mmCIF file of C-alpha atoms in Angstrom:
data_model
loop_
_atom_site.group_PDB
_atom_site.id
_atom_site.type_symbol
_atom_site.label_atom_id
_atom_site.label_comp_id
_atom_site.label_asym_id
_atom_site.label_seq_id
_atom_site.Cartn_x
_atom_site.Cartn_y
_atom_site.Cartn_z
ATOM 1 C CA UNK A 1 7.769 9.596 -7.017
ATOM 2 C CA UNK A 2 6.659 6.438 -5.454
ATOM 3 C CA UNK A 3 2.905 6.927 -5.379
ATOM 4 C CA UNK A 4 2.372 5.037 -2.173
ATOM 5 C CA UNK A 5 3.226 8.344 -0.554
ATOM 6 C CA UNK A 6 0.619 11.071 -0.492
ATOM 7 C CA UNK A 7 2.707 13.522 -2.552
ATOM 8 C CA UNK A 8 1.753 16.282 -0.131
ATOM 9 C CA UNK A 9 4.811 18.444 -0.562
ATOM 10 C CA UNK A 10 3.336 21.861 -1.154
ATOM 11 C CA UNK A 11 6.428 23.549 0.248
ATOM 12 C CA UNK A 12 8.772 21.910 -2.258
ATOM 13 C CA UNK A 13 8.232 24.497 -4.993
ATOM 14 C CA UNK A 14 8.829 27.359 -2.594
ATOM 15 C CA UNK A 15 11.968 25.723 -1.273
ATOM 16 C CA UNK A 16 13.216 25.260 -4.809
ATOM 17 C CA UNK A 17 13.247 29.015 -5.298
ATOM 18 C CA UNK A 18 15.995 29.257 -2.715
ATOM 19 C CA UNK A 19 18.002 26.362 -4.088
ATOM 20 C CA UNK A 20 20.002 28.134 -6.810
ATOM 21 C CA UNK A 21 21.600 30.469 -4.275
ATOM 22 C CA UNK A 22 22.163 27.688 -1.780
ATOM 23 C CA UNK A 23 23.676 25.409 -4.388
ATOM 24 C CA UNK A 24 26.014 28.015 -5.795
ATOM 25 C CA UNK A 25 28.881 26.902 -3.571
ATOM 26 C CA UNK A 26 28.414 23.164 -3.976
ATOM 27 C CA UNK A 27 31.880 22.758 -5.414
ATOM 28 C CA UNK A 28 33.295 23.648 -1.994
ATOM 29 C CA UNK A 29 31.313 20.937 -0.223
ATOM 30 C CA UNK A 30 32.653 19.446 2.969
ATOM 31 C CA UNK A 31 32.719 16.215 0.942
ATOM 32 C CA UNK A 32 35.475 17.621 -1.266
ATOM 33 C CA UNK A 33 38.075 15.954 0.934
ATOM 34 C CA UNK A 34 38.143 12.651 2.751
ATOM 35 C CA UNK A 35 38.234 8.949 1.970
ATOM 36 C CA UNK A 36 36.756 8.439 -1.499
ATOM 37 C CA UNK A 37 35.726 4.883 -0.597
ATOM 38 C CA UNK A 38 33.291 6.094 2.074
ATOM 39 C CA UNK A 39 30.056 7.314 0.511
ATOM 40 C CA UNK A 40 26.952 8.935 1.984
ATOM 41 C CA UNK A 41 23.576 7.993 0.533
ATOM 42 C CA UNK A 42 20.304 9.880 1.026
ATOM 43 C CA UNK A 43 16.867 8.513 0.121
ATOM 44 C CA UNK A 44 13.314 8.451 1.455
ATOM 45 C CA UNK A 45 12.772 4.712 1.865
ATOM 46 C CA UNK A 46 12.355 5.085 5.599
ATOM 47 C CA UNK A 47 9.764 2.378 6.240
ATOM 48 C CA UNK A 48 10.953 -1.148 6.918
ATOM 49 C CA UNK A 49 9.942 -3.006 3.730
ATOM 50 C CA UNK A 50 11.581 -0.418 1.487
ATOM 51 C CA UNK A 51 14.532 0.233 3.731
ATOM 52 C CA UNK A 52 15.213 -3.486 4.009
ATOM 53 C CA UNK A 53 15.450 -4.271 0.302
ATOM 54 C CA UNK A 54 17.359 -1.117 -0.534
ATOM 55 C CA UNK A 55 19.767 -1.649 2.344
ATOM 56 C CA UNK A 56 20.565 -5.081 0.919
ATOM 57 C CA UNK A 57 20.999 -3.858 -2.641
ATOM 58 C CA UNK A 58 23.026 -0.801 -1.663
ATOM 59 C CA UNK A 59 25.320 -2.853 0.558
ATOM 60 C CA UNK A 60 25.794 -5.442 -2.181
ATOM 61 C CA UNK A 61 26.655 -2.699 -4.657
ATOM 62 C CA UNK A 62 29.083 -1.142 -2.189
ATOM 63 C CA UNK A 63 30.801 -4.475 -1.584
ATOM 64 C CA UNK A 64 31.149 -5.189 -5.305
ATOM 65 C CA UNK A 65 32.764 -1.801 -5.875
ATOM 66 C CA UNK A 66 35.096 -1.696 -2.900
ATOM 67 C CA UNK A 67 33.349 1.085 -1.013
ATOM 68 C CA UNK A 68 31.286 1.455 2.140
ATOM 69 C CA UNK A 69 28.159 3.501 2.522
ATOM 70 C CA UNK A 70 26.529 5.497 5.277
ATOM 71 C CA UNK A 71 22.844 5.613 4.502
ATOM 72 C CA UNK A 72 20.267 8.110 5.700
ATOM 73 C CA UNK A 73 16.565 7.553 4.972
ATOM 74 C CA UNK A 74 14.097 10.364 5.658
ATOM 75 C CA UNK A 75 10.316 10.724 5.204
ATOM 76 C CA UNK A 76 9.376 11.486 1.609
ATOM 77 C CA UNK A 77 7.826 14.864 2.285
ATOM 78 C CA UNK A 78 11.029 16.096 3.968
ATOM 79 C CA UNK A 79 13.575 15.081 1.334
ATOM 80 C CA UNK A 80 13.633 18.320 -0.666
ATOM 81 C CA UNK A 81 13.989 20.362 2.508
ATOM 82 C CA UNK A 82 16.811 18.049 3.580
ATOM 83 C CA UNK A 83 18.561 18.573 0.250
ATOM 84 C CA UNK A 84 18.195 22.333 0.665
ATOM 85 C CA UNK A 85 19.683 22.211 4.135
ATOM 86 C CA UNK A 86 22.577 20.024 3.045
ATOM 87 C CA UNK A 87 23.311 22.194 0.033
ATOM 88 C CA UNK A 88 23.356 25.290 2.215
ATOM 89 C CA UNK A 89 25.811 23.655 4.617
ATOM 90 C CA UNK A 90 27.745 22.113 1.703
ATOM 91 C CA UNK A 91 27.195 18.595 2.970
ATOM 92 C CA UNK A 92 25.338 17.043 0.059
ATOM 93 C CA UNK A 93 25.425 13.236 -0.025
ATOM 94 C CA UNK A 94 27.487 11.359 -2.575
ATOM 95 C CA UNK A 95 24.468 9.470 -3.908
ATOM 96 C CA UNK A 96 21.057 11.152 -3.858
ATOM 97 C CA UNK A 97 17.713 9.563 -4.638
ATOM 98 C CA UNK A 98 14.974 11.883 -5.889
ATOM 99 C CA UNK A 99 11.308 11.451 -6.667
ATOM 100 C CA UNK A 100 11.459 11.666 -10.462
ATOM 101 C CA UNK A 101 9.371 14.868 -10.870
ATOM 102 C CA UNK A 102 11.794 16.622 -8.507
ATOM 103 C CA UNK A 103 14.922 15.897 -10.519
ATOM 104 C CA UNK A 104 14.648 18.755 -12.975
ATOM 105 C CA UNK A 105 14.218 21.455 -10.366
ATOM 106 C CA UNK A 106 17.281 20.150 -8.503
ATOM 107 C CA UNK A 107 19.319 19.744 -11.701
ATOM 108 C CA UNK A 108 18.458 23.346 -12.603
ATOM 109 C CA UNK A 109 20.376 24.525 -9.529
ATOM 110 C CA UNK A 110 23.634 22.941 -10.645
ATOM 111 C CA UNK A 111 23.640 20.565 -7.691
ATOM 112 C CA UNK A 112 23.793 17.431 -9.841
ATOM 113 C CA UNK A 113 26.335 15.993 -12.217
ATOM 114 C CA UNK A 114 25.165 14.385 -15.485
ATOM 115 C CA UNK A 115 25.487 10.612 -15.232
ATOM 116 C CA UNK A 116 26.831 10.584 -18.774
ATOM 117 C CA UNK A 117 29.989 12.251 -17.444
ATOM 118 C CA UNK A 118 30.819 8.867 -15.885
ATOM 119 C CA UNK A 119 30.125 6.672 -18.892
ATOM 120 C CA UNK A 120 26.548 5.859 -17.843
ATOM 121 C CA UNK A 121 23.552 6.079 -20.156
ATOM 122 C CA UNK A 122 19.834 5.394 -20.298
ATOM 123 C CA UNK A 123 19.857 3.339 -23.506
ATOM 124 C CA UNK A 124 16.911 0.958 -23.777
ATOM 125 C CA UNK A 125 15.017 2.560 -20.888
ATOM 126 C CA UNK A 126 11.289 3.396 -21.064
ATOM 127 C CA UNK A 127 11.164 6.771 -22.904
ATOM 128 C CA UNK A 128 9.040 8.479 -20.269
ATOM 129 C CA UNK A 129 11.504 7.489 -17.554
ATOM 130 C CA UNK A 130 14.386 8.930 -19.545
ATOM 131 C CA UNK A 131 12.448 12.182 -20.032
ATOM 132 C CA UNK A 132 11.873 12.469 -16.280
ATOM 133 C CA UNK A 133 15.612 12.194 -15.582
ATOM 134 C CA UNK A 134 16.681 14.586 -18.332
ATOM 135 C CA UNK A 135 17.307 18.311 -17.967
ATOM 136 C CA UNK A 136 18.317 20.515 -20.900
ATOM 137 C CA UNK A 137 19.248 17.492 -22.967
ATOM 138 C CA UNK A 138 21.442 15.846 -20.343
ATOM 139 C CA UNK A 139 20.598 12.757 -18.281
ATOM 140 C CA UNK A 140 21.061 13.456 -14.578
ATOM 141 C CA UNK A 141 19.717 10.265 -13.025
ATOM 142 C CA UNK A 142 19.051 6.586 -13.621
ATOM 143 C CA UNK A 143 15.867 4.958 -12.384
ATOM 144 C CA UNK A 144 15.846 1.186 -11.837
ATOM 145 C CA UNK A 145 12.092 0.741 -11.405
ATOM 146 C CA UNK A 146 8.938 2.679 -12.130
ATOM 147 C CA UNK A 147 5.229 2.515 -11.424
ATOM 148 C CA UNK A 148 1.933 3.872 -12.654
ATOM 149 C CA UNK A 149 -1.778 3.402 -12.085
ATOM 150 C CA UNK A 150 -4.426 1.163 -13.598
ATOM 151 C CA UNK A 151 -8.017 0.071 -13.075
ATOM 152 C CA UNK A 152 -8.432 -2.650 -10.439
ATOM 153 C CA UNK A 153 -11.665 -4.620 -10.503
ATOM 154 C CA UNK A 154 -13.288 -7.148 -8.198
ATOM 155 C CA UNK A 155 -13.677 -10.240 -10.368
ATOM 156 C CA UNK A 156 -16.486 -11.746 -8.291
ATOM 157 C CA UNK A 157 -18.571 -8.561 -8.152
ATOM 158 C CA UNK A 158 -18.251 -7.888 -11.877
ATOM 159 C CA UNK A 159 -19.011 -11.503 -12.771
ATOM 160 C CA UNK A 160 -22.135 -11.544 -10.570
ATOM 161 C CA UNK A 161 -23.364 -8.349 -12.255
ATOM 162 C CA UNK A 162 -22.550 -9.594 -15.750
ATOM 163 C CA UNK A 163 -20.137 -6.706 -16.296
ATOM 164 C CA UNK A 164 -16.938 -6.877 -18.308
ATOM 165 C CA UNK A 165 -13.944 -4.706 -17.345
ATOM 166 C CA UNK A 166 -14.553 -1.398 -19.161
ATOM 167 C CA UNK A 167 -12.246 -0.226 -21.922
ATOM 168 C CA UNK A 168 -13.890 3.128 -22.784
ATOM 169 C CA UNK A 169 -15.258 6.039 -20.764
ATOM 170 C CA UNK A 170 -18.812 5.205 -21.796
ATOM 171 C CA UNK A 171 -18.340 1.623 -20.647
ATOM 172 C CA UNK A 172 -16.764 2.847 -17.410
ATOM 173 C CA UNK A 173 -19.718 5.078 -16.566
ATOM 174 C CA UNK A 174 -22.243 2.382 -17.453
ATOM 175 C CA UNK A 175 -20.380 -0.293 -15.495
ATOM 176 C CA UNK A 176 -19.948 1.947 -12.462
ATOM 177 C CA UNK A 177 -23.692 2.668 -12.404
ATOM 178 C CA UNK A 178 -24.583 -1.007 -12.652
ATOM 179 C CA UNK A 179 -22.116 -1.970 -9.936
ATOM 180 C CA UNK A 180 -23.406 0.609 -7.454
ATOM 181 C CA UNK A 181 -25.865 -0.725 -4.906
ATOM 182 C CA UNK A 182 -26.334 -0.353 -1.173
ATOM 183 C CA UNK A 183 -23.023 0.496 0.455
ATOM 184 C CA UNK A 184 -21.123 -0.640 -2.614
ATOM 185 C CA UNK A 185 -19.902 2.023 -5.029
ATOM 186 C CA UNK A 186 -19.084 1.216 -8.624
ATOM 187 C CA UNK A 187 -15.713 2.915 -8.526
ATOM 188 C CA UNK A 188 -13.281 4.543 -6.141
ATOM 189 C CA UNK A 189 -10.546 7.031 -6.911
ATOM 190 C CA UNK A 190 -8.513 9.656 -5.091
ATOM 191 C CA UNK A 191 -9.243 13.341 -5.756
ATOM 192 C CA UNK A 192 -7.883 15.409 -2.844
ATOM 193 C CA UNK A 193 -6.549 18.929 -3.270
ATOM 194 C CA UNK A 194 -2.907 17.887 -3.581
ATOM 195 C CA UNK A 195 -0.502 16.270 -6.026
ATOM 196 C CA UNK A 196 -2.069 12.869 -5.404
ATOM 197 C CA UNK A 197 -5.342 14.130 -6.864
ATOM 198 C CA UNK A 198 -3.474 15.416 -9.915
ATOM 199 C CA UNK A 199 -1.655 12.095 -10.340
ATOM 200 C CA UNK A 200 -4.945 10.208 -10.434
ATOM 201 C CA UNK A 201 -6.555 12.613 -12.898
ATOM 202 C CA UNK A 202 -3.674 12.627 -15.379
ATOM 203 C CA UNK A 203 -4.600 9.376 -17.210
ATOM 204 C CA UNK A 204 -8.030 10.799 -18.003
ATOM 205 C CA UNK A 205 -6.658 14.189 -19.009
ATOM 206 C CA UNK A 206 -3.754 12.920 -21.105
ATOM 207 C CA UNK A 207 -5.678 10.108 -22.790
ATOM 208 C CA UNK A 208 -8.147 12.703 -24.070
ATOM 209 C CA UNK A 209 -5.463 14.931 -25.523
ATOM 210 C CA UNK A 210 -5.304 17.322 -22.581
ATOM 211 C CA UNK A 211 -2.103 19.210 -21.911
ATOM 212 C CA UNK A 212 -0.628 20.610 -18.707
ATOM 213 C CA UNK A 213 0.632 23.727 -20.508
ATOM 214 C CA UNK A 214 -2.970 24.903 -20.655
ATOM 215 C CA UNK A 215 -5.658 22.999 -18.777
ATOM 216 C CA UNK A 216 -8.488 25.352 -19.806
ATOM 217 C CA UNK A 217 -9.380 23.330 -22.900
ATOM 218 C CA UNK A 218 -12.373 21.249 -24.027
ATOM 219 C CA UNK A 219 -10.216 18.099 -23.857
ATOM 220 C CA UNK A 220 -9.389 18.536 -20.164
ATOM 221 C CA UNK A 221 -12.937 19.695 -19.395
ATOM 222 C CA UNK A 222 -14.354 16.558 -21.014
ATOM 223 C CA UNK A 223 -12.125 14.381 -18.832
ATOM 224 C CA UNK A 224 -13.164 16.300 -15.734
ATOM 225 C CA UNK A 225 -16.814 16.009 -16.740
ATOM 226 C CA UNK A 226 -16.456 12.224 -16.559
ATOM 227 C CA UNK A 227 -15.374 12.483 -12.916
ATOM 228 C CA UNK A 228 -18.188 14.929 -12.194
ATOM 229 C CA UNK A 229 -20.678 12.531 -13.790
ATOM 230 C CA UNK A 230 -19.436 9.594 -11.733
ATOM 231 C CA UNK A 231 -20.146 11.590 -8.585
ATOM 232 C CA UNK A 232 -23.510 12.845 -9.843
ATOM 233 C CA UNK A 233 -24.533 9.301 -10.752
ATOM 234 C CA UNK A 234 -23.705 8.181 -7.219
ATOM 235 C CA UNK A 235 -21.252 5.695 -8.728
ATOM 236 C CA UNK A 236 -18.399 7.198 -6.701
ATOM 237 C CA UNK A 237 -18.512 8.389 -3.110
ATOM 238 C CA UNK A 238 -18.230 12.107 -2.443
ATOM 239 C CA UNK A 239 -15.486 11.089 -0.035
ATOM 240 C CA UNK A 240 -13.134 10.775 -3.017
ATOM 241 C CA UNK A 241 -12.535 14.491 -2.451
ATOM 242 C CA UNK A 242 -10.595 13.554 0.670
ATOM 243 C CA UNK A 243 -9.533 9.962 0.073
ATOM 244 C CA UNK A 244 -5.866 9.131 -0.367
ATOM 245 C CA UNK A 245 -4.945 6.220 -2.598
ATOM 246 C CA UNK A 246 -4.494 4.170 0.574
ATOM 247 C CA UNK A 247 -8.067 5.010 1.589
ATOM 248 C CA UNK A 248 -9.319 3.929 -1.824
ATOM 249 C CA UNK A 249 -7.473 0.628 -1.485
ATOM 250 C CA UNK A 250 -9.059 0.055 1.919
ATOM 251 C CA UNK A 251 -12.512 0.576 0.415
ATOM 252 C CA UNK A 252 -11.774 -1.810 -2.439
ATOM 253 C CA UNK A 253 -10.319 -4.407 -0.111
ATOM 254 C CA UNK A 254 -13.465 -4.257 2.046
ATOM 255 C CA UNK A 255 -15.758 -4.708 -0.970
ATOM 256 C CA UNK A 256 -17.117 -1.159 -0.767
ATOM 257 C CA UNK A 257 -15.907 -0.356 -4.281
ATOM 258 C CA UNK A 258 -16.203 -2.713 -7.229
ATOM 259 C CA UNK A 259 -13.443 -0.946 -9.163
ATOM 260 C CA UNK A 260 -10.713 1.503 -8.262
ATOM 261 C CA UNK A 261 -7.928 3.555 -9.790
ATOM 262 C CA UNK A 262 -4.693 2.659 -8.016
ATOM 263 C CA UNK A 263 -1.184 1.289 -8.292
ATOM 264 C CA UNK A 264 0.662 -1.997 -7.777
ATOM 265 C CA UNK A 265 2.036 -0.921 -4.399
ATOM 266 C CA UNK A 266 -1.412 -1.875 -3.069
ATOM 267 C CA UNK A 267 -0.957 -5.574 -3.883
ATOM 268 C CA UNK A 268 0.383 -6.556 -0.431
ATOM 269 C CA UNK A 269 -2.555 -4.860 1.305
ATOM 270 C CA UNK A 270 -5.145 -6.372 -1.018
ATOM 271 C CA UNK A 271 -3.638 -9.835 -0.775
ATOM 272 C CA UNK A 272 -4.223 -9.831 2.976
ATOM 273 C CA UNK A 273 -7.868 -10.536 2.113
ATOM 274 C CA UNK A 274 -7.680 -14.043 0.687
ATOM 275 C CA UNK A 275 -11.361 -13.875 -0.263
ATOM 276 C CA UNK A 276 -10.701 -10.925 -2.563
ATOM 277 C CA UNK A 277 -10.272 -11.909 -6.209
ATOM 278 C CA UNK A 278 -9.166 -9.030 -8.364
ATOM 279 C CA UNK A 279 -7.350 -8.155 -11.548
ATOM 280 C CA UNK A 280 -6.005 -5.017 -13.213
ATOM 281 C CA UNK A 281 -6.553 -3.509 -16.664
ATOM 282 C CA UNK A 282 -5.468 -0.191 -18.178
ATOM 283 C CA UNK A 283 -7.578 2.816 -17.241
ATOM 284 C CA UNK A 284 -10.262 3.121 -19.948
ATOM 285 C CA UNK A 285 -9.539 5.341 -22.931
ATOM 286 C CA UNK A 286 -12.040 7.981 -24.102
ATOM 287 C CA UNK A 287 -13.160 5.918 -27.095
ATOM 288 C CA UNK A 288 -12.734 2.429 -28.521
ATOM 289 C CA UNK A 289 -9.284 1.900 -29.950
ATOM 290 C CA UNK A 290 -7.816 4.762 -27.945
ATOM 291 C CA UNK A 291 -4.639 4.588 -25.907
ATOM 292 C CA UNK A 292 -4.569 4.995 -22.149
ATOM 293 C CA UNK A 293 -1.729 7.343 -21.223
ATOM 294 C CA UNK A 294 -0.713 7.059 -17.581
ATOM 295 C CA UNK A 295 1.826 9.018 -15.506
ATOM 296 C CA UNK A 296 5.133 7.519 -14.456
ATOM 297 C CA UNK A 297 6.191 7.315 -10.834
ATOM 298 C CA UNK A 298 9.308 6.066 -9.146
ATOM 299 C CA UNK A 299 12.649 7.370 -7.988
ATOM 300 C CA UNK A 300 15.820 8.256 -9.828
ATOM 301 C CA UNK A 301 19.359 7.989 -8.443
ATOM 302 C CA UNK A 302 21.707 10.905 -8.962
ATOM 303 C CA UNK A 303 25.292 12.016 -8.379
ATOM 304 C CA UNK A 304 25.543 15.369 -6.558
ATOM 305 C CA UNK A 305 28.374 17.784 -7.300
ATOM 306 C CA UNK A 306 30.221 17.434 -4.008
ATOM 307 C CA UNK A 307 33.586 18.664 -5.265
ATOM 308 C CA UNK A 308 35.308 15.316 -4.630
ATOM 309 C CA UNK A 309 35.814 13.869 -8.097
ATOM 310 C CA UNK A 310 36.990 10.478 -6.813
ATOM 311 C CA UNK A 311 33.885 10.160 -4.635
ATOM 312 C CA UNK A 312 31.703 11.154 -7.552
ATOM 313 C CA UNK A 313 33.282 8.419 -9.685
ATOM 314 C CA UNK A 314 32.590 5.873 -6.953
ATOM 315 C CA UNK A 315 29.044 7.208 -6.566
ATOM 316 C CA UNK A 316 28.536 6.597 -10.277
ATOM 317 C CA UNK A 317 29.495 2.956 -9.724
ATOM 318 C CA UNK A 318 26.737 2.649 -7.123
ATOM 319 C CA UNK A 319 24.181 4.251 -9.447
ATOM 320 C CA UNK A 320 25.240 1.893 -12.237
ATOM 321 C CA UNK A 321 24.956 -1.123 -9.946
ATOM 322 C CA UNK A 322 21.488 -0.117 -8.724
ATOM 323 C CA UNK A 323 20.400 -0.101 -12.365
ATOM 324 C CA UNK A 324 21.879 -3.457 -13.355
ATOM 325 C CA UNK A 325 19.522 -5.988 -14.944
ATOM 326 C CA UNK A 326 19.744 -8.172 -11.853
ATOM 327 C CA UNK A 327 18.856 -5.365 -9.467
ATOM 328 C CA UNK A 328 16.085 -3.955 -11.645
ATOM 329 C CA UNK A 329 14.375 -7.357 -11.607
ATOM 330 C CA UNK A 330 14.965 -7.821 -7.875
ATOM 331 C CA UNK A 331 13.694 -4.378 -6.899
ATOM 332 C CA UNK A 332 10.693 -4.654 -9.202
ATOM 333 C CA UNK A 333 9.697 -7.995 -7.678
ATOM 334 C CA UNK A 334 10.219 -6.925 -4.072
ATOM 335 C CA UNK A 335 8.565 -3.528 -4.412
ATOM 336 C CA UNK A 336 5.656 -4.245 -6.784
ATOM 337 C CA UNK A 337 7.112 -1.997 -9.452
ATOM 338 C CA UNK A 338 8.242 -2.400 -13.063
ATOM 339 C CA UNK A 339 11.835 -2.544 -14.414
ATOM 340 C CA UNK A 340 12.634 0.477 -16.532
ATOM 341 C CA UNK A 341 14.591 -1.405 -19.205
ATOM 342 C CA UNK A 342 12.328 -2.498 -22.044
ATOM 343 C CA UNK A 343 14.442 -5.610 -22.628
ATOM 344 C CA UNK A 344 13.475 -6.920 -19.174
ATOM 345 C CA UNK A 345 9.699 -6.588 -19.534
ATOM 346 C CA UNK A 346 8.913 -10.037 -20.947
ATOM 347 C CA UNK A 347 11.071 -11.832 -18.386
ATOM 348 C CA UNK A 348 9.568 -9.761 -15.575
ATOM 349 C CA UNK A 349 5.947 -10.402 -16.569
ATOM 350 C CA UNK A 350 6.615 -14.129 -16.987
ATOM 351 C CA UNK A 351 7.828 -14.180 -13.376
ATOM 352 C CA UNK A 352 5.245 -11.665 -12.073
ATOM 353 C CA UNK A 353 2.065 -12.128 -14.159
ATOM 354 C CA UNK A 354 0.052 -9.845 -11.858
ATOM 355 C CA UNK A 355 2.178 -6.964 -13.154
ATOM 356 C CA UNK A 356 1.258 -7.476 -16.822
ATOM 357 C CA UNK A 357 -1.094 -4.492 -17.050
ATOM 358 C CA UNK A 358 1.402 -2.170 -15.411
ATOM 359 C CA UNK A 359 4.259 -3.401 -17.607
ATOM 360 C CA UNK A 360 2.099 -2.604 -20.639
ATOM 361 C CA UNK A 361 1.112 0.805 -19.310
ATOM 362 C CA UNK A 362 4.603 2.097 -18.556
ATOM 363 C CA UNK A 363 5.698 1.668 -22.167
ATOM 364 C CA UNK A 364 3.440 4.554 -23.222
ATOM 365 C CA UNK A 365 3.360 6.364 -19.897
ATOM 366 C CA UNK A 366 4.506 9.962 -19.601
ATOM 367 C CA UNK A 367 6.832 11.824 -17.285
ATOM 368 C CA UNK A 368 5.047 14.547 -15.378
ATOM 369 C CA UNK A 369 7.927 16.939 -16.023
ATOM 370 C CA UNK A 370 8.220 15.988 -19.703
ATOM 371 C CA UNK A 371 6.799 19.279 -20.989
ATOM 372 C CA UNK A 372 7.195 21.811 -18.216
ATOM 373 C CA UNK A 373 10.297 20.583 -16.431
ATOM 374 C CA UNK A 374 10.890 22.405 -13.183
ATOM 375 C CA UNK A 375 7.592 24.283 -13.603
ATOM 376 C CA UNK A 376 5.571 21.078 -13.238
ATOM 377 C CA UNK A 377 4.527 21.738 -9.591
ATOM 378 C CA UNK A 378 2.730 24.921 -10.677
ATOM 379 C CA UNK A 379 0.737 23.009 -13.285
ATOM 380 C CA UNK A 380 -0.011 20.184 -10.843
ATOM 381 C CA UNK A 381 -1.468 22.713 -8.415
ATOM 382 C CA UNK A 382 -3.657 24.251 -11.126
ATOM 383 C CA UNK A 383 -4.943 20.806 -12.102
ATOM 384 C CA UNK A 384 -6.020 19.692 -8.638
ATOM 385 C CA UNK A 385 -7.479 23.142 -7.927
ATOM 386 C CA UNK A 386 -9.690 22.962 -11.004
ATOM 387 C CA UNK A 387 -10.678 19.365 -10.319
ATOM 388 C CA UNK A 388 -11.697 20.154 -6.751
ATOM 389 C CA UNK A 389 -13.774 23.165 -7.764
ATOM 390 C CA UNK A 390 -15.717 21.160 -10.335
ATOM 391 C CA UNK A 391 -16.233 18.116 -8.119
ATOM 392 C CA UNK A 392 -17.547 20.244 -5.262
ATOM 393 C CA UNK A 393 -19.988 22.005 -7.579
ATOM 394 C CA UNK A 394 -18.178 25.326 -7.416
ATOM 395 C CA UNK A 395 -18.174 25.683 -11.196
ATOM 396 C CA UNK A 396 -18.733 23.693 -14.382
ATOM 397 C CA UNK A 397 -15.606 21.827 -15.492
ATOM 398 C CA UNK A 398 -14.422 24.241 -18.186
ATOM 399 C CA UNK A 399 -15.011 27.314 -16.032
ATOM 400 C CA UNK A 400 -13.306 25.668 -13.037
ATOM 401 C CA UNK A 401 -10.303 24.881 -15.208
ATOM 402 C CA UNK A 402 -10.198 28.387 -16.668
ATOM 403 C CA UNK A 403 -10.187 29.909 -13.198
ATOM 404 C CA UNK A 404 -7.457 27.514 -12.055
ATOM 405 C CA UNK A 405 -5.351 28.187 -15.157
ATOM 406 C CA UNK A 406 -5.588 31.944 -14.690
ATOM 407 C CA UNK A 407 -5.499 31.938 -10.901
#
């Protein structure tokens, strides 16, 4: 998933329940006949910046491989429904982009063909990215770029307060307190009751040894207690319960938050304020010497089972081209993301030094579906439900998590 979107797709899990039946006849798709050099592509890059760069790259890939493409871009929160509709009518596209946590539930239906069937592989790719595109031991998608979240800080505000960027939870709480004054909060983050809230909480949960298989543990409760304490201290606005990541970025840009948890897709917005001097570091770990474990975002490109083997072979060429070294570097630069091939990291950071923290983070970052696969949405819902209950004072962290886990 590209985290610049709100991730509000509560209906996706319910729709997925109907997918296996709908997908059962995919081999008889309307695509099973026709000109194999004419491919249909479906993605959710429907705003101009994204659509522009991907249109260029897709067209270049098509030209290099002797095919033409018909591209359809839909809003992110409608993609799964679109896939369901197309599978039901047997009109799946030849190349399908998926938010990476959605891949496993779609692969489970039989709608996708393993990319390894076409001589493609994910060798040398960030391990967490490979895990996100793998279902039952087979790789079903290739992801050219990825993203994650880090801790942004206002260099001028921290310098004036004599505060160093925090590296531990204790330092984070102390720094946030010291940086809070007047209308300025020490830190901003996004904690709404949706997948976006879960995404932002995961670095704290995972870095403390928490696990999505069972969130009712002392490790997850301790992470949630940190968020509760930041609100109780007044270091974070109670509005975080409703803020999207875009809202948090607006607050940071305006100087109303000295630090924030967010992703590199906010760079263009922040850079509109030329008076804003900021930098990014990994989200603090629980204790000194600990590792910050962040979640991986981004989209993976797949080859649906349309029934037309020649089209599927040509679709594989497009997927391969999208994941070439040249295109990974281009897409990463244009979209404020990180190439997924480890061999490209040094070159990328040398060219894009502002992405250094994120390049470091993705190496140890985790796929959200790494443990639970297609059941991830259920766990994500439990997480944000427990977080909301604790932050609103409905229950102490451990009790809130127990109720969410058992709910």
